[in-house]
Amino acid sequence: MTSAAAPPAPVGDPPRRRGRPIGEWGLAGLLLLPNLALLVIFTYRPLLDNVRLSFTSWNISAPVAHYIGTANYVHWWHDPNSHEVLRNTVIFTVATVGVSMVLGLALAMLLDQKLRGRNIVRSVLFAPFVISGAAVGLAFQFVFDPNFGLVRDLGHRVGITVPDFYQQPHWALFMVTVTYIWKNLGYTFVIYLAALQGRRADLDEAAEIDGASPWRRFTKVLLPQLRPTTYFLSITVLLNSVQVFDIVNVMTRGGPQGYGTATMVYQVYKETFVNNQAGYGATIATIMFVFLLVITLVQVRLMDKGRQS
Amino acid sequence: MSTMTRRIRSRRSEVHNAEAMSHSGPALKTFGYLAMIVTVLIVAVPLFWIVVTSFKERPDIFTQPAQWWPRHATTDGYHNALFGIPFGDYLRNSLIITGILSTTKIILGVISAYALSLLRFPGRNLVFIVVIAALMVPNQITVISNYALVSQLGWRNTYQGIIIPLAGVAFGTFLMRNQFLSIPTEIIEAARLDGAGPLKLLWRVALPMSWPTLVAFSIITVVNEWNEYLWPFLMSDDSRTGTLPIGLTFLQTNDGITNWGPVMAATVLAMLPVLVVFLVLQRHMIKGLTAGAVKG
């Protein structure tokens, strides 16, 4: 502080240029080690171990897993339950991703307008996102209850006979899908709203002055600006949807009729922990991971392309 | 800095919106309000229904057409929920597990992010990728092997069995790293020249400048851990270590008719704390969620 010319190195410190990086290496290692160790032991190790287990016949409590080659994969390929589960997963994922992104954008555009009370509506819309899936599942189990539920009551009032959401597989899947969308819609909404508020409004105004129709302004001006957000959401919402477990487990336990609402994650759980076929469970988990990886990589590719253009 | 950008942004969008609305007629405005009302109804009616049910007497729950208001309001459902299951135990477990897990995650996230943004060492980017790529691995794929490992250690039905496997931080590291990188280099260099060591730099410069992001990251972490379901569900058999979401589902009966009164009361009790926290702190939470998303 006294002289500007002298470097303000504290006494006893080695010369900065050489001293700092070495000290920083050690410190960086120290700071990163616990987190890295946890991720390696509990994320990367089981990921690899899962692949090994997928080639074994194994009961999760048994000490040794027996190698059986690709038998589990062959079994999965021919297992009619797998086909049902795969179909459920695709329907559920496409519906939740599609509906929540379209509705999320529509609501974000609505509540970006200068409307009275929009802040309250924004909060209300986002609130379900913070409630636990187990609580939402329980609540909606009662909302959809075929005998005493809210949906039955509302249907009755307008003269519709409501189906038995618990017993008919496709209606049960519908119920789980609606519940999931209800809980998670706030997320896509909030992300889109933030993107809308950060966009360049002058582009839209210019297009309007040029006489572009609202639809053209939407597709040619707004959507391209939102493209990075759309890609981001399509990846995160998809990963989250595919992983749904709490709502399915609470509402239907994967049923009715065996695998009526089971998605792949639920099948992994059921084979591993209910049917005591952990090796087969690991096989399904591996297949699911490969699917997810491929889809995500394709999406990231598209995202990069979108950024360049 | 970020508050200012936000202010400018919201100003700008408001100007924009004012113009948009002046062009759109009253019909569009009416449609807007109608859409808002429908939205609120869709979210609020199920919640209202659940709350009403939780105060109904047992026979009233099972009448059709349904009653939209309890004929005789009763707190029996709440009494049953609190004492029919060891609600207090689940609450305690949730508080302990969420508390320890969130604290650990926040500390690990901050120090990892600090090392990855403001310290220089070889392989920094590689380590960053290793941390971030963990985001891509669904929990559900790791549960089988982790379950076997934790069982072997004899950690089922223990707090550490639930906490330790969940304690690694990828998202928070990403969020805080971006935040630290956004601090102007001049400030960091100035602090270094003034003789601030790495720890002082973190504690006195980087963290105070990152307060809003840290708060957002903390809230998101607490809410997520509070709601965590699959792993505690696999790890705990009963009220010794089971968390609230797990305890809730023990009220369900698999045979015959669920006693909806207490179930809905317990559901309300489980939803309420998170909703209150959310209503108080929503701005911060939304900031954390959008920080990772809207930058491209």
Short mmCIF file of C-alpha atoms in Angstrom, two decimals, chain A residues 87-291:
data_model
loop_
_atom_site.label_atom_id
_atom_site.label_comp_id
_atom_site.label_asym_id
_atom_site.label_seq_id
_atom_site.Cartn_x
_atom_site.Cartn_y
_atom_site.Cartn_z
CA ARG A 87 -45.28 -48.35 -25.70
CA ASN A 88 -46.30 -46.80 -22.37
CA THR A 89 -42.98 -45.01 -22.10
CA VAL A 90 -43.22 -43.58 -25.60
CA ILE A 91 -46.86 -42.47 -25.19
CA PHE A 92 -46.24 -40.98 -21.77
CA THR A 93 -43.05 -39.20 -22.80
CA VAL A 94 -44.32 -37.81 -26.09
CA ALA A 95 -47.55 -36.64 -24.43
CA THR A 96 -45.91 -35.00 -21.43
CA VAL A 97 -43.09 -33.38 -23.41
CA GLY A 98 -45.37 -32.22 -26.23
CA VAL A 99 -48.24 -30.95 -24.11
CA SER A 100 -46.16 -29.26 -21.47
CA MET A 101 -43.99 -27.49 -24.04
CA VAL A 102 -46.88 -26.26 -26.18
CA LEU A 103 -49.03 -25.29 -23.21
CA GLY A 104 -46.03 -23.84 -21.38
CA LEU A 105 -45.23 -21.57 -24.31
CA ALA A 106 -48.87 -20.56 -24.78
CA LEU A 107 -49.23 -19.68 -21.11
CA ALA A 108 -45.91 -17.86 -21.08
CA MET A 109 -47.07 -15.76 -24.04
CA LEU A 110 -50.38 -15.10 -22.31
CA LEU A 111 -48.81 -14.05 -19.02
CA ASP A 112 -46.17 -11.97 -20.77
CA GLN A 113 -49.02 -9.65 -21.78
CA LYS A 114 -49.93 -6.71 -19.64
CA LEU A 115 -52.88 -8.23 -17.85
CA ARG A 116 -54.06 -7.40 -14.38
CA GLY A 117 -53.22 -10.04 -11.81
CA ARG A 118 -50.73 -11.82 -14.02
CA ASN A 119 -48.21 -12.13 -11.19
CA ILE A 120 -50.66 -14.09 -9.07
CA VAL A 121 -51.50 -16.39 -11.97
CA ARG A 122 -47.79 -16.92 -12.61
CA SER A 123 -47.27 -18.02 -9.01
CA VAL A 124 -50.32 -20.26 -9.01
CA LEU A 125 -49.20 -21.94 -12.20
CA PHE A 126 -45.73 -22.64 -10.88
CA ALA A 127 -46.78 -23.77 -7.39
CA PRO A 128 -47.49 -27.47 -8.18
CA PHE A 129 -43.92 -27.87 -9.39
CA VAL A 130 -42.60 -27.60 -5.84
CA ILE A 131 -44.98 -30.18 -4.32
CA SER A 132 -43.63 -33.70 -3.96
CA GLY A 133 -44.69 -36.19 -6.59
CA ALA A 134 -45.90 -38.55 -3.87
CA ALA A 135 -48.29 -35.94 -2.48
CA VAL A 136 -49.51 -34.97 -5.94
CA GLY A 137 -49.98 -38.64 -6.80
CA LEU A 138 -52.06 -39.27 -3.71
CA ALA A 139 -54.11 -36.15 -4.26
CA PHE A 140 -54.87 -37.01 -7.87
CA GLN A 141 -55.64 -40.59 -7.01
CA PHE A 142 -58.56 -39.18 -5.14
CA VAL A 143 -59.37 -36.60 -7.82
CA PHE A 144 -59.66 -39.47 -10.32
CA ASP A 145 -61.31 -41.91 -7.90
CA PRO A 146 -63.94 -43.75 -9.97
CA ASN A 147 -66.53 -43.71 -7.21
CA PHE A 148 -66.06 -40.54 -5.19
CA GLY A 149 -63.63 -38.42 -7.17
CA LEU A 150 -63.78 -34.90 -8.45
CA VAL A 151 -63.53 -35.94 -12.10
CA ARG A 152 -66.48 -38.29 -11.71
CA ASP A 153 -68.50 -35.56 -10.06
CA LEU A 154 -67.69 -33.00 -12.75
CA GLY A 155 -68.43 -35.52 -15.47
CA HIS A 156 -71.75 -36.36 -13.84
CA ARG A 157 -72.76 -32.71 -13.80
CA VAL A 158 -72.31 -32.36 -17.57
CA GLY A 159 -73.77 -35.78 -18.30
CA ILE A 160 -70.63 -37.78 -19.08
CA THR A 161 -70.04 -41.21 -17.65
CA VAL A 162 -66.48 -41.19 -16.51
CA PRO A 163 -64.41 -44.33 -17.17
CA ASP A 164 -62.78 -46.28 -14.37
CA PHE A 165 -59.37 -44.66 -14.36
CA TYR A 166 -57.94 -47.30 -12.03
CA GLN A 167 -58.95 -50.42 -13.91
CA GLN A 168 -58.59 -49.69 -17.62
CA PRO A 169 -54.95 -49.58 -18.64
CA HIS A 170 -55.18 -46.83 -21.23
CA TRP A 171 -57.31 -44.66 -18.96
CA ALA A 172 -54.90 -45.28 -16.10
CA LEU A 173 -52.04 -44.16 -18.33
CA PHE A 174 -54.10 -41.10 -19.26
CA MET A 175 -54.62 -40.34 -15.57
CA VAL A 176 -50.92 -40.61 -14.77
CA THR A 177 -50.02 -38.47 -17.79
CA VAL A 178 -52.48 -35.71 -16.85
CA THR A 179 -51.25 -35.73 -13.27
CA TYR A 180 -47.65 -35.46 -14.38
CA ILE A 181 -48.43 -32.57 -16.74
CA TRP A 182 -50.42 -30.78 -14.01
CA LYS A 183 -47.48 -31.00 -11.64
CA ASN A 184 -44.72 -30.04 -14.09
CA LEU A 185 -46.31 -27.53 -16.45
CA GLY A 186 -45.00 -24.66 -14.32
CA TYR A 187 -41.44 -25.54 -15.24
CA THR A 188 -41.72 -25.14 -19.03
CA PHE A 189 -43.90 -22.10 -18.41
CA VAL A 190 -41.32 -20.37 -16.23
CA ILE A 191 -38.41 -21.11 -18.56
CA TYR A 192 -40.33 -19.88 -21.60
CA LEU A 193 -41.47 -16.78 -19.74
CA ALA A 194 -37.90 -15.91 -18.85
CA ALA A 195 -36.89 -16.42 -22.47
CA LEU A 196 -39.72 -14.18 -23.68
CA GLN A 197 -38.65 -11.44 -21.34
CA GLY A 198 -35.10 -11.63 -22.58
CA ARG A 199 -35.94 -11.52 -26.28
CA ARG A 200 -35.54 -8.61 -28.62
CA ALA A 201 -38.92 -6.98 -28.87
CA ASP A 202 -37.83 -4.62 -31.64
CA LEU A 203 -37.69 -7.48 -34.15
CA ASP A 204 -41.34 -8.24 -33.58
CA GLU A 205 -42.26 -4.58 -33.84
CA ALA A 206 -40.37 -4.27 -37.09
CA ALA A 207 -42.21 -7.28 -38.47
CA GLU A 208 -45.50 -5.80 -37.36
CA ILE A 209 -44.76 -2.49 -39.07
CA ASP A 210 -43.87 -4.44 -42.19
CA GLY A 211 -47.39 -5.84 -42.06
CA ALA A 212 -46.61 -9.43 -41.10
CA SER A 213 -49.60 -11.41 -39.85
CA PRO A 214 -49.59 -12.56 -36.21
CA TRP A 215 -49.03 -16.16 -37.27
CA ARG A 216 -46.08 -15.22 -39.46
CA ARG A 217 -44.63 -13.13 -36.67
CA PHE A 218 -45.01 -16.10 -34.35
CA THR A 219 -43.40 -18.65 -36.65
CA LYS A 220 -40.80 -16.45 -38.36
CA VAL A 221 -39.79 -14.05 -35.60
CA LEU A 222 -40.66 -15.43 -32.17
CA LEU A 223 -40.02 -19.17 -32.54
CA PRO A 224 -36.54 -18.77 -34.06
CA GLN A 225 -35.59 -16.50 -31.19
CA LEU A 226 -36.82 -19.08 -28.70
CA ARG A 227 -35.03 -21.96 -30.39
CA PRO A 228 -32.20 -22.33 -27.84
CA THR A 229 -34.74 -22.42 -25.02
CA THR A 230 -36.89 -24.91 -26.91
CA TYR A 231 -33.93 -27.25 -27.37
CA PHE A 232 -32.92 -26.89 -23.76
CA LEU A 233 -36.46 -27.69 -22.61
CA SER A 234 -36.90 -30.60 -24.99
CA ILE A 235 -33.84 -32.25 -23.43
CA THR A 236 -34.52 -31.54 -19.77
CA VAL A 237 -38.26 -32.24 -19.92
CA LEU A 238 -37.65 -35.47 -21.78
CA LEU A 239 -35.03 -36.66 -19.29
CA ASN A 240 -37.36 -35.83 -16.41
CA SER A 241 -40.43 -37.44 -17.99
CA VAL A 242 -38.64 -40.67 -18.78
CA GLN A 243 -37.54 -40.88 -15.15
CA VAL A 244 -40.99 -40.58 -13.60
CA PHE A 245 -41.34 -42.97 -10.71
CA ASP A 246 -43.04 -41.37 -7.71
CA ILE A 247 -46.34 -40.55 -9.39
CA VAL A 248 -46.64 -43.96 -11.06
CA ASN A 249 -45.71 -45.82 -7.90
CA VAL A 250 -48.14 -43.91 -5.72
CA MET A 251 -51.07 -43.85 -8.15
CA THR A 252 -51.06 -47.23 -9.87
CA ARG A 253 -47.99 -49.26 -8.84
CA GLY A 254 -47.42 -49.81 -12.52
CA GLY A 255 -50.80 -51.50 -12.98
CA PRO A 256 -53.58 -52.16 -13.74
CA GLN A 257 -53.29 -55.63 -15.28
CA GLY A 258 -49.60 -56.03 -14.69
CA TYR A 259 -47.86 -53.34 -16.68
CA GLY A 260 -50.74 -51.01 -17.61
CA THR A 261 -48.96 -47.81 -16.63
CA ALA A 262 -45.42 -49.12 -16.12
CA THR A 263 -42.75 -47.11 -17.88
CA MET A 264 -39.20 -48.40 -18.27
CA VAL A 265 -38.06 -46.93 -14.98
CA TYR A 266 -40.92 -48.64 -13.23
CA GLN A 267 -40.08 -51.91 -14.96
CA VAL A 268 -36.50 -51.62 -13.73
CA TYR A 269 -37.77 -51.20 -10.19
CA LYS A 270 -40.32 -54.01 -10.48
CA GLU A 271 -37.96 -56.59 -11.97
CA THR A 272 -35.18 -55.71 -9.53
CA PHE A 273 -36.96 -55.25 -6.25
CA VAL A 274 -40.33 -57.00 -6.64
CA ASN A 275 -39.60 -59.92 -8.97
CA ASN A 276 -36.05 -60.40 -7.59
CA GLN A 277 -34.45 -60.36 -11.00
CA ALA A 278 -31.86 -57.67 -10.53
CA GLY A 279 -29.82 -58.83 -13.51
CA TYR A 280 -32.82 -58.39 -15.78
CA GLY A 281 -33.59 -55.07 -14.13
CA ALA A 282 -30.05 -53.95 -14.92
CA THR A 283 -30.57 -55.00 -18.54
CA ILE A 284 -33.65 -52.81 -18.85
CA ALA A 285 -31.81 -49.95 -17.15
CA THR A 286 -28.94 -50.29 -19.62
CA ILE A 287 -31.26 -50.33 -22.61
CA MET A 288 -33.04 -47.28 -21.25
CA PHE A 289 -29.78 -45.46 -20.75
CA VAL A 290 -28.65 -46.17 -24.28
CA PHE A 291 -31.98 -44.87 -25.62
#
